[in-house]
Every structure is written in C-alpha cells, then in structure tokens.
Coordinates of C-alpha atoms and ligand atoms in Angstrom, one line a residue:
X286 CA -10.0 -45.0 36.4
X287 CA -9.6 -41.3 37.8
X288 CA -6.2 -39.2 36.7
X289 CA -4.8 -38.2 39.1
X290 CA -3.5 -34.5 39.1
X291 CA 0.1 -34.7 38.7
X292 CA 0.5 -30.6 37.8
X293 CA -0.6 -27.4 39.9
X294 CA -3.4 -25.0 38.1
X295 CA -2.5 -22.0 35.9
X296 CA -1.3 -19.1 38.3
X297 CA -4.2 -16.3 36.7
X298 CA -6.7 -14.6 39.4
X299 CA -9.1 -12.0 37.7
X300 CA -9.9 -8.9 39.8
X301 CA -12.8 -6.4 38.5
X302 CA -11.3 -2.6 39.9
X303 CA -14.8 -0.3 38.2
X304 CA -14.1 -0.7 34.8
X305 CA -10.5 -2.2 35.0
X306 CA -9.5 -5.8 35.2
X307 CA -7.1 -6.2 36.6
X308 CA -5.1 -9.8 36.1
X309 CA -2.7 -11.4 38.9
X310 CA 0.0 -13.9 37.7
X311 CA 2.3 -16.4 39.5
X312 CA 5.6 -15.7 38.7
X313 CA 6.1 -18.5 41.2
X314 CA 8.2 -18.5 44.5
X315 CA 11.8 -18.5 46.0
X316 CA 12.5 -19.9 49.3
X317 CA 15.3 -18.5 50.8
X318 CA 17.0 -17.9 54.1
X319 CA 16.1 -15.9 57.2
X320 CA 19.7 -14.6 57.4
X321 CA 18.5 -11.7 54.8
X322 CA 16.1 -10.7 57.5
X323 CA 17.7 -7.8 59.6
X324 CA 16.1 -6.1 62.8
X325 CA 15.5 -9.5 63.8
X326 CA 17.5 -12.7 65.2
X327 CA 16.7 -15.3 62.5
X328 CA 15.3 -17.7 65.7
X329 CA 13.0 -15.1 66.5
X330 CA 12.0 -15.2 63.1
X331 CA 12.2 -19.0 62.1
X332 CA 9.7 -18.8 65.1
X333 CA 7.7 -16.3 63.9
X334 CA 7.1 -18.3 61.0
X335 CA 6.7 -22.1 62.3
X336 CA 3.5 -20.0 64.2
X337 CA 1.8 -19.0 60.4
X338 CA 2.2 -23.1 59.5
X339 CA 5.5 -22.0 57.2
X340 CA 8.7 -23.9 57.4
X341 CA 10.4 -21.7 56.6
X342 CA 11.1 -18.1 54.2
X343 CA 8.9 -18.7 51.1
X344 CA 8.3 -15.7 48.2
X345 CA 5.5 -15.3 46.0
X346 CA 6.0 -13.6 43.0
X347 CA 3.4 -11.7 41.5
X348 CA 2.6 -10.0 38.0
X349 CA 0.2 -7.7 37.5
X350 CA -1.9 -7.7 34.0
X351 CA -4.3 -3.8 33.6
X352 CA -6.8 -4.2 31.2
X353 CA -7.8 -0.4 30.8
X354 CA -9.8 1.6 28.2
X355 CA -9.5 -1.5 25.9
X356 CA -5.5 -0.8 26.0
X357 CA -3.3 -3.6 28.3
X358 CA -0.7 -3.1 30.7
X359 CA 1.6 -5.7 32.5
X360 CA 2.9 -4.6 35.9
X361 CA 6.6 -6.7 36.7
X362 CA 7.8 -9.9 34.5
X363 CA 9.3 -11.9 37.1
X364 CA 12.7 -12.7 37.9
X365 CA 13.3 -15.2 34.2
X366 CA 15.8 -18.1 34.5
X367 CA 17.9 -15.5 37.1
X368 CA 16.4 -17.4 40.2
X369 CA 15.6 -20.4 40.8
X370 CA 13.5 -22.9 39.5
X371 CA 10.2 -22.4 41.7
X372 CA 9.9 -18.8 39.6
X373 CA 10.7 -17.6 36.3
X374 CA 6.6 -19.0 35.4
X375 CA 5.3 -15.8 34.7
X376 CA 5.3 -16.6 30.6
X377 CA 3.3 -19.9 31.0
X378 CA 1.2 -17.9 33.1
X379 CA 0.5 -15.6 30.9
X380 CA -0.1 -18.0 27.6
X381 CA -3.3 -20.2 30.3
X382 CA -4.8 -16.3 30.1
X383 CA -4.6 -16.2 26.9
X384 CA -2.5 -13.0 25.8
X385 CA 0.2 -12.8 22.9
X386 CA 3.2 -10.9 24.7
X387 CA 2.9 -8.5 21.6
X388 CA -0.1 -7.3 22.0
X389 CA 1.3 -5.8 25.2
X390 CA 2.1 -2.3 25.0
X391 CA 3.4 -1.3 28.5
X392 CA 5.7 -2.8 30.6
X393 CA 6.1 -1.3 33.5
X394 CA 8.1 -1.5 37.3
X395 CA 8.0 -0.9 40.1
X396 CA 11.5 -1.3 40.6
X397 CA 13.8 -3.4 39.1
X398 CA 15.4 -5.9 41.8
X399 CA 15.7 -9.7 39.3
X400 CA 13.0 -11.0 40.4
X401 CA 11.2 -7.4 38.7
X402 CA 12.7 -7.1 35.8
X403 CA 14.5 -10.2 34.7
X404 CA 11.6 -11.3 32.6
X405 CA 11.5 -8.9 29.8
X406 CA 14.8 -10.2 27.4
X407 CA 16.0 -13.8 26.9
X408 CA 19.8 -13.6 28.7
X409 CA 20.7 -15.9 25.6
X410 CA 19.5 -14.6 22.5
X411 CA 19.1 -10.6 24.0
X412 CA 15.6 -10.9 22.4
X413 CA 12.2 -8.8 24.2
X414 CA 10.2 -11.0 25.7
X415 CA 7.2 -7.9 24.6
X416 CA 8.7 -7.1 21.8
X417 CA 6.7 -3.7 21.2
X418 CA 5.9 -2.7 25.1
X419 CA 7.4 0.1 26.1
X420 CA 8.7 0.0 29.4
X421 CA 7.4 2.8 32.5
X422 CA 9.4 3.2 35.7
X423 CA 10.7 5.3 38.1
X424 CA 14.0 7.6 36.4
X425 CA 15.7 6.9 39.8
X426 CA 15.8 3.3 38.7
X427 CA 17.6 3.0 35.7
X428 CA 19.9 6.3 36.8
X429 CA 20.8 3.6 40.0
X430 CA 21.6 0.8 38.2
X431 CA 23.5 2.5 35.1
X432 CA 25.4 3.8 38.7
X433 CA 29.2 2.9 38.3
X434 CA 30.4 4.0 41.7
X435 CA 27.2 3.2 43.5
X436 CA 27.8 -0.3 41.4
X437 CA 31.4 -0.3 42.2
X438 CA 30.4 0.0 46.0
X439 CA 28.0 -3.1 46.3
X440 CA 29.0 -6.3 46.9
X441 CA 29.6 -9.3 44.2
X442 CA 26.7 -11.0 44.6
X443 CA 25.3 -7.2 43.7
X444 CA 27.6 -5.9 41.4
X445 CA 25.7 -9.2 38.8
X446 CA 22.8 -10.0 40.7
X447 CA 21.6 -6.5 40.7
X448 CA 23.4 -4.1 38.8
X449 CA 25.0 -6.1 35.4
X450 CA 20.9 -7.4 35.2
X451 CA 19.1 -4.3 35.3
X452 CA 21.5 -3.3 32.4
X453 CA 21.5 -6.5 29.9
X454 CA 17.9 -6.8 31.3
X455 CA 16.8 -3.1 29.9
X456 CA 19.1 -2.4 27.4
X457 CA 17.2 -4.3 24.1
X458 CA 14.1 -1.8 25.8
X459 CA 16.5 2.1 24.7
X460 CA 13.7 3.3 22.8
X461 CA 11.1 3.2 24.3
X462 CA 11.8 3.6 27.7
X463 CA 9.8 6.4 29.4
X464 CA 11.0 7.7 33.0
X465 CA 8.7 9.7 35.1
X466 CA 8.5 10.9 39.0
X467 CA 6.4 11.2 41.9
X468 CA 2.7 10.7 41.0
X469 CA 1.6 10.9 37.3
X470 CA -1.0 9.4 35.0
X471 CA 1.5 6.0 33.9
X472 CA -1.4 4.1 31.4
X473 CA -5.8 4.5 31.7
X474 CA -6.4 4.3 35.6
X475 CA -2.7 3.5 36.8
X476 CA -1.4 6.6 38.4
X477 CA 2.4 6.5 40.1
X478 CA 3.3 6.3 43.8
X479 CA 6.7 7.2 45.4
X480 CA 6.7 4.6 48.2
X481 CA 11.1 4.8 47.7
X482 CA 13.7 2.8 50.2
X483 CA 13.6 -1.1 49.4
X484 CA 15.2 0.7 46.0
X485 CA 15.9 4.5 45.2
X486 CA 13.3 4.2 42.5
X487 CA 10.6 1.9 44.2
X488 CA 7.1 2.6 42.9
X489 CA 3.5 1.4 44.0
X490 CA 0.4 2.3 41.5
X491 CA -2.9 3.4 42.7
X492 CA -5.2 1.7 40.1
X493 CA -8.4 3.6 40.1
X494 CA -11.9 3.0 38.1
X495 CA -15.2 5.4 39.5
X496 CA -14.8 4.1 43.1
X497 CA -13.1 1.5 43.3
X498 CA -9.2 0.8 43.8
X499 CA -6.4 -0.5 43.9
X500 CA -3.0 -0.5 45.6
X501 CA -0.4 -1.9 43.7
X502 CA 2.5 -1.5 46.1
X503 CA 5.8 -3.1 45.3
X504 CA 7.5 -4.3 47.4
X505 CA 6.4 -3.4 51.1
X506 CA 6.4 -6.5 52.3
X507 CA 9.1 -9.3 51.5
X508 CA 7.9 -11.5 54.2
X509 CA 3.7 -11.1 55.2
X510 CA 3.6 -13.6 58.4
X511 CA 7.3 -11.4 59.9
X512 CA 7.1 -8.1 58.0
X513 CA 3.4 -7.2 58.8
X514 CA 3.5 -7.9 62.5
X515 CA 7.4 -6.2 62.9
X516 CA 7.6 -3.8 60.4
X517 CA 11.0 -3.0 61.3
X518 CA 12.6 -6.0 59.9
X519 CA 14.5 -4.8 56.5
X520 CA 15.9 -6.4 54.3
X521 CA 19.8 -7.2 53.4
X522 CA 18.7 -6.7 49.6
X523 CA 16.9 -3.2 50.9
X524 CA 19.4 0.0 49.5
X525 CA 18.2 1.8 52.3
X526 CA 16.8 0.2 55.0
X527 CA 16.2 2.8 57.6
X528 CA 13.8 5.0 55.0
X529 CA 12.6 1.3 53.3
X530 CA 11.3 0.6 57.0
X531 CA 10.3 4.5 56.9
X532 CA 8.5 4.2 53.9
X533 CA 6.3 0.5 54.9
X534 CA 5.0 2.0 57.9
X535 CA 4.0 5.4 56.0
X536 CA 1.8 3.1 53.2
X537 CA 0.7 0.5 56.6
X538 CA -1.1 3.0 58.0
X539 CA -2.2 4.8 55.2
X540 CA -3.8 1.9 54.0
X541 CA -4.9 1.2 57.6
X542 CA -7.0 4.4 57.5
X543 CA -7.6 4.5 53.8
X544 CA -9.3 0.4 54.1
X545 CA -7.6 0.6 50.9
X546 CA -7.6 -2.9 49.4
X547 CA -3.5 -3.3 48.0
X548 CA -1.8 -6.7 46.0
X549 CA 1.2 -7.3 46.1
X550 CA 4.3 -8.6 44.6
X551 CA 5.2 -11.3 47.7
X552 CA 1.6 -11.4 49.2
X553 CA 1.1 -15.0 48.5
X554 CA -0.7 -15.1 45.5
X555 CA -3.2 -13.0 44.5
X556 CA -2.3 -11.2 46.2
X557 CA -4.8 -9.2 47.3
X558 CA -5.9 -7.8 51.0
X559 CA -6.6 -5.5 53.7
X560 CA -4.4 -4.8 56.0
X561 CA -6.2 -3.8 59.0
X562 CA -4.6 -2.2 62.6
X563 CA -5.6 -3.8 66.1
X564 CA -4.3 -0.8 68.3
X565 CA -0.6 -1.0 67.9
X566 CA -0.7 -4.8 66.0
X567 CA -0.9 -4.7 61.6
X568 CA -2.6 -7.3 60.2
X569 CA -3.3 -8.8 57.0
X570 CA -6.8 -10.4 55.8
X571 CA -6.1 -11.6 52.3
X572 CA -9.2 -11.2 49.7
X573 CA -11.2 -14.7 49.2
X574 CA -11.3 -16.3 45.6
X575 CA -14.2 -14.5 43.8
X576 CA -15.1 -17.1 42.0
X577 CA -17.9 -15.0 40.4
X578 CA -15.6 -12.3 39.4
X579 CA -17.8 -9.2 40.1
X580 CA -15.9 -6.9 42.0
Ligands
ZN854 ZN1 11.7 -8.4 45.4

C-alpha cells in the first residue's frame, strides 16, 4: 500500500547570499479578518483577495536564520503559543533544520509584536527558548513597550497582547539585551535599516556578502495581495499608520530602483522575492524554489 501523506513537510528553505546562508523557517500562518486593514473598504479588500484566489486574509509568519562567519543568528522568533494554533511552529522547524536553539548566539528582532517576539520565552515557565542568545533590537522598541503612559493609552487588547506580552517575553533576556539605533552592523554581514512607522523602532536588516545582498524588510507588508498594489493600505495595529505607509512606499521605491532581493516576515513562505514597478503599479515576483541551492 502506498502511504498517503497526512502532514506537511517541514517549513525550512535555504538561500545563499554570497558566503552567508540564510535559512527561512516557517512559524506557520495566521488567518484573520479584512477589517484590520485601513484605507480600504472590507468588500474591496475581499474582492482583491478573491481575484488572487485567496478566500480570506492569510498572513504567513516567517523567521530567518543567518549563518555568517561561523556564527549563527536568528531573526525573529514567531508567535509562540500567543496567537493561533496554525502558528508557533518555529521550534519544530528549527529541529527539522537540525539546529539546537542553544547554538544561536543572537536573536535579532525587527520589532516587538507577538508574531515576532512571543517565541522568545516559554510563558508557562518563564524560561528562555534561546539559552545562550543575546537579544538585539532597536532601542525604541523596549522603550516603547515598557512605557506605562503609552500602555495606558492603548485599548485592552493591545495592552495585553502587545505591551504585556513584550514585557514578559524580553524580561529573561534583561542582562543580555543589546539595543542599537540607525544603521549598525549588528552581526557579521547584517546591518540594520530603520523602517519606522509600523512600530517606533521597526527595522529591516540588510545581509550582504561580496556582491550579493538581501533586505529582510520585516513588516513592510502584512497582506501582499492588497498592500503591494495598494501601499496606502495600513493595519489597525500600526503604531503610526501614516508613517508606516510612507515607509512602505519609500521602501518599495528603494528596492525596485536597486533591484534588491527582499524577504519579509509576512511574504508567503519562504518569502524571498523581488518587487518591480510597472507604470505606477508595483508587482511582487516571488523567487522560484532553488533545488540546486546555488544562490
Ligand atoms: Zn508581524
């Protein structure tokens, strides 16, 4: 009898960037309503999704390992068990990739939202998932999420899901946190790029080796089917929606002009793609699977 598969293969994909290897790890996906999108009527968003054969808003959650100069870093930790059971798969995919979390020297965050930072710490035991890692993040992030005045201004959901979660998740890393601002080489070949707006310290990371480079752009988009053609569409959870939209457009223009390879936390897994401009319209071209792993 032929054994019919009943579970998906692990969400692991390697990509060479010069001498650096970047491994995409899926944390899973999050399905949600279109109502969180702003500057667009829900019916219009639903129509745009349906035109692309999507029955609703599905957001991939990706994390990226960086193997550079004999060292290992992880960009983002996924959502742990804070959100939906369709996500929180980082640890199982790390295992499938043959990685011991204790070997990760640095956990680098684009920002502190639960789909990025809730995989840092086990909420039940308070234990770190990455025993030996330094936590690397833009200085505005812990500052904002630890700000009691900002927390009091937030609604109940944001207070628990964002502020409380961020505080709990980073607490065990208190003595191993390195903050930065601006453009800094945070790990060999990995340089931060301020892309503020979605959150106050939201940052991308440019990975460069020789003449090859990749921009991991964090949350420049959450819903590719809608926000690539309509960069003005913002999300209810953008800290500063206007700044988020301006940063998105600026980033789109930069990566199209530079023909820059990008990867995104919410670009469908594994999330490597180029963006091109056709007239006034942007178009996303996901990279094909590279079985040769040639880069
Ligand atoms: Zn996100």
